[in-house]
Coordinates of C-alpha atoms in Angstrom, one line a residue:
M1 CA 4.8 -121.9 58.9
S2 CA 6.3 -118.4 58.8
A3 CA 7.5 -117.3 55.4
E4 CA 11.2 -116.9 54.9
G5 CA 12.9 -113.8 53.9
T6 CA 12.7 -110.1 55.3
R7 CA 10.2 -107.5 55.0
T8 CA 10.8 -104.2 53.3
A9 CA 8.5 -101.1 54.1
F10 CA 7.4 -98.9 51.2
D11 CA 6.2 -95.4 50.8
V12 CA 3.0 -95.4 48.9
A13 CA 3.9 -91.9 47.5
E14 CA 6.4 -93.9 45.3
F15 CA 3.5 -95.1 43.2
E16 CA 1.0 -93.2 41.1
T17 CA -2.3 -93.3 42.9
A18 CA -5.5 -91.1 43.2
V19 CA -8.3 -90.5 45.7
T20 CA -11.4 -88.6 44.9
D21 CA -14.0 -87.1 47.2
A22 CA -16.5 -89.6 45.9
D23 CA -14.2 -92.5 46.8
E24 CA -13.9 -91.3 50.3
A25 CA -17.6 -90.7 50.7
R26 CA -18.4 -94.1 49.4
L27 CA -16.0 -95.8 51.8
I28 CA -17.2 -93.9 54.7
E29 CA -20.8 -94.7 53.9
T30 CA -19.8 -98.4 53.6
I31 CA -18.1 -98.5 57.0
A32 CA -21.1 -96.7 58.5
D33 CA -23.4 -99.4 57.0
G34 CA -21.2 -102.2 58.3
I35 CA -21.4 -100.8 61.8
G36 CA -25.1 -100.8 61.5
R37 CA -25.1 -104.4 60.5
L38 CA -22.7 -105.3 63.4
R39 CA -25.2 -103.5 65.8
D40 CA -28.0 -106.0 64.6
Q41 CA -26.1 -108.6 66.3
I42 CA -24.0 -106.9 69.0
D43 CA -25.1 -104.9 71.7
D44 CA -23.7 -101.2 71.9
D45 CA -21.6 -101.6 75.1
T46 CA -19.8 -104.7 73.8
L47 CA -19.2 -103.1 70.3
D48 CA -17.8 -100.0 72.0
E49 CA -15.3 -102.3 73.7
V50 CA -14.4 -104.0 70.5
F51 CA -13.6 -100.7 68.7
R52 CA -11.6 -99.3 71.5
A53 CA -9.6 -102.4 72.1
Q54 CA -6.0 -102.9 70.9
P55 CA -5.5 -105.6 68.2
G56 CA -5.3 -108.9 69.8
R57 CA -7.6 -107.7 72.7
Y58 CA -11.2 -108.3 72.9
T59 CA -11.2 -110.3 69.6
M60 CA -14.8 -111.0 68.1
R61 CA -16.3 -114.0 69.5
S62 CA -19.6 -115.8 68.8
D63 CA -20.9 -115.1 72.4
F64 CA -20.7 -111.3 71.5
T65 CA -23.7 -111.8 69.1
R66 CA -27.3 -112.4 69.9
D67 CA -27.5 -115.5 67.5
R68 CA -23.9 -116.9 68.5
L69 CA -22.7 -116.4 65.0
D70 CA -19.1 -117.5 63.8
P71 CA -16.9 -114.6 64.2
E72 CA -15.0 -114.8 61.0
P73 CA -18.1 -115.2 58.6
L74 CA -19.7 -112.4 60.6
T75 CA -16.6 -110.2 60.0
Q76 CA -16.6 -111.1 56.4
N77 CA -20.2 -110.6 55.6
R78 CA -20.9 -107.5 57.5
V79 CA -17.5 -105.6 57.2
I80 CA -14.8 -107.1 54.8
E81 CA -16.9 -108.0 51.9
P82 CA -19.0 -104.6 51.7
L83 CA -15.6 -102.8 51.8
L84 CA -14.2 -104.9 49.1
D85 CA -17.2 -103.9 47.0
A86 CA -16.6 -100.2 47.7
L87 CA -12.9 -100.7 47.0
G88 CA -13.9 -101.9 43.5
Y89 CA -13.2 -105.7 43.7
D90 CA -16.3 -107.2 42.1
D91 CA -15.3 -110.8 41.5
Y92 CA -13.6 -111.7 44.8
G93 CA -13.8 -115.4 45.9
S94 CA -14.4 -116.5 42.4
E95 CA -11.6 -118.8 42.5
A96 CA -11.2 -119.5 46.3
G97 CA -13.1 -122.9 46.3
D98 CA -11.4 -124.6 43.4
F99 CA -8.0 -123.1 44.3
S100 CA -8.2 -124.3 48.0
A101 CA -9.4 -127.8 46.9
E102 CA -6.4 -128.1 44.5
R103 CA -3.7 -127.0 47.0
G104 CA -5.1 -128.2 50.2
E105 CA -5.2 -124.7 51.7
Q106 CA -7.8 -122.1 51.6
A107 CA -7.4 -118.4 50.7
D108 CA -10.7 -116.6 52.0
Y109 CA -10.5 -114.7 48.7
A110 CA -8.8 -115.1 45.5
I111 CA -9.0 -112.3 43.0
P112 CA -7.9 -113.1 39.3
L113 CA -5.2 -110.8 38.0
R114 CA -4.4 -112.7 34.6
D115 CA -6.1 -110.1 32.6
I116 CA -3.9 -107.2 33.8
E117 CA -1.4 -106.4 31.1
G118 CA 2.2 -106.4 32.4
V119 CA 1.6 -108.2 35.8
D120 CA 3.0 -111.7 36.1
S121 CA 1.1 -112.7 39.2
S122 CA -2.1 -114.7 38.5
R123 CA -4.2 -113.6 41.6
L124 CA -4.4 -111.5 44.6
L125 CA -4.8 -113.6 47.9
I126 CA -6.8 -112.1 50.8
E127 CA -6.8 -113.7 54.3
A128 CA -9.7 -112.6 56.6
E129 CA -9.7 -112.7 60.3
P130 CA -12.3 -111.9 62.9
I131 CA -12.4 -108.3 64.2
N132 CA -9.6 -107.4 66.2
K133 CA -7.6 -110.7 65.6
Q134 CA -4.0 -110.0 65.8
L135 CA -2.9 -110.0 62.3
E136 CA 0.8 -110.6 63.1
N137 CA 0.2 -113.8 65.0
R138 CA 2.0 -117.0 63.7
G139 CA 0.0 -118.9 61.3
H140 CA -2.7 -116.2 60.8
G141 CA -3.2 -113.0 59.0
L142 CA 0.1 -111.6 57.6
D143 CA 2.1 -114.7 58.4
Q144 CA -0.5 -116.9 56.5
V145 CA -0.4 -114.5 53.5
E146 CA 3.4 -114.6 53.3
S147 CA 3.6 -118.2 53.4
W148 CA 1.2 -118.5 50.5
L149 CA 3.1 -116.0 48.5
S150 CA 6.4 -117.7 49.1
Q151 CA 5.0 -121.0 47.8
R152 CA 5.3 -120.3 44.0
E153 CA 2.7 -122.8 43.0
F154 CA 0.1 -120.3 44.2
E155 CA 1.1 -118.1 41.3
S156 CA 0.6 -115.0 43.4
D157 CA 3.0 -112.0 44.4
F158 CA 0.3 -110.0 46.3
G159 CA -1.8 -110.4 49.2
F160 CA -3.9 -108.6 51.7
A161 CA -4.5 -109.6 55.4
T162 CA -7.4 -107.9 57.2
D163 CA -9.8 -108.0 60.2
G164 CA -11.9 -105.4 58.5
L165 CA -10.5 -102.8 60.7
R166 CA -6.9 -103.1 60.0
W167 CA -5.7 -103.8 56.4
I168 CA -2.1 -104.9 55.4
F169 CA -0.9 -105.1 51.8
V170 CA 2.1 -107.3 51.2
R171 CA 4.2 -108.0 48.0
Y172 CA 6.6 -111.0 47.6
D173 CA 9.6 -110.5 45.4
P174 CA 10.6 -114.0 43.8
D175 CA 14.0 -112.6 42.8
S176 CA 15.2 -111.7 46.2
Y177 CA 12.7 -114.1 48.2
T178 CA 11.6 -111.0 50.4
H179 CA 8.1 -109.6 51.4
S180 CA 7.5 -105.8 51.2
I181 CA 4.9 -104.2 53.1
I182 CA 3.2 -101.8 50.7
E183 CA 1.0 -100.4 53.4
S184 CA -0.5 -101.1 56.7
V185 CA -3.7 -99.1 57.6
D186 CA -5.5 -99.1 61.0
L187 CA -9.1 -97.9 60.6
R188 CA -10.2 -98.3 64.2
P189 CA -10.4 -94.6 64.9
V190 CA -12.8 -94.2 61.9
F191 CA -14.9 -97.1 63.0
L192 CA -15.2 -95.8 66.6
A193 CA -16.0 -92.3 65.3
L194 CA -18.7 -93.6 63.2
F195 CA -20.1 -95.9 65.8
E196 CA -20.2 -92.9 68.3
N197 CA -22.0 -90.9 65.8
A198 CA -24.6 -93.6 65.2
T199 CA -25.3 -94.1 68.9
T200 CA -25.5 -90.2 69.6
E201 CA -25.8 -87.4 67.2
Q202 CA -26.7 -89.6 64.1
R203 CA -25.2 -87.0 61.6
A204 CA -24.5 -88.0 58.1
P205 CA -21.4 -90.3 58.2
T206 CA -19.3 -87.9 56.0
A207 CA -20.0 -85.1 58.4
A208 CA -19.3 -87.0 61.4
L209 CA -15.5 -87.6 60.6
S210 CA -12.7 -85.2 61.5
D211 CA -9.9 -84.4 58.9
E212 CA -7.6 -86.9 60.5
H213 CA -10.3 -89.7 60.1
R214 CA -10.8 -88.8 56.7
E215 CA -7.1 -88.9 56.0
L216 CA -7.2 -92.5 57.4
V217 CA -9.8 -93.3 54.8
S218 CA -7.6 -91.8 52.1
T219 CA -4.6 -93.9 53.4
L220 CA -6.7 -97.0 52.9
L221 CA -7.8 -96.0 49.4
R222 CA -4.4 -95.0 48.0
P223 CA -3.0 -98.7 47.9
F224 CA -6.3 -100.9 48.3
E225 CA -8.7 -99.1 45.9
Y226 CA -8.7 -101.4 42.9
G227 CA -7.5 -98.9 40.3
N228 CA -4.8 -97.7 42.8
F229 CA -3.9 -101.5 43.4
V230 CA -3.4 -102.3 39.7
S231 CA -1.3 -99.2 39.4
I232 CA 1.0 -100.4 42.3
I233 CA 1.3 -103.9 41.1
D234 CA 2.2 -102.7 37.6
D235 CA 5.0 -100.4 39.1
A236 CA 6.2 -102.6 42.1
R237 CA 8.9 -104.5 40.3
E238 CA 10.5 -101.3 39.2
V239 CA 10.2 -99.7 42.5
I240 CA 11.7 -102.7 44.3
K241 CA 14.7 -102.8 41.7
K242 CA 15.4 -99.2 42.4
K243 CA 15.3 -99.5 46.2
Q244 CA 17.8 -102.4 46.0
E245 CA 20.2 -100.5 43.8
A246 CA 20.0 -97.4 46.0

């Protein structure tokens, strides 16, 4: 069921975030490693089509893989979870089992936020989809996350929706019953560039990307890296209040 309320877009520049060269390099290497893990199961011609396709087209399927693997766990294990590690989330999923059993719905990942001072939300919820699954489809991706956040028994104001290539960060404001898109990032050009490098020149991943590609990596890090995420959720209520009063 779609969540009620409207969506508000944010400029991440409204929040205090930081990205270092080391952060960029770590994420680039992680993406390159993930591509290598995908190539272990998917032939290069198919993977090339996957990375070139628009969202919702050429969605990952089990018959793309040599061992007919389930596409969602494949995406999680080989792309999403390594990226969460690189982004600094070291205890994702620790609540997912008990949480889903209690509520009757399952978040792919539930990251505790209780120990962050000044943040009312108890957890960050993350919905993972197979690569190239349309994140805006009803009942999936972003719609699923917004539905969870609207249900106050979930005790969460923050969620991510991702297929590994696209990442959407949404915040729910319980005072106005609205959802705010903090950031939406499409890393497909980065994945494609690193895939092409792996299948041709095989340069170091950090040397294979253009300035535009590196800026996309930074765009992901600014809101999604754990330290930046904490800074954003700490400031979010005040920023929303100012936007509503403007």
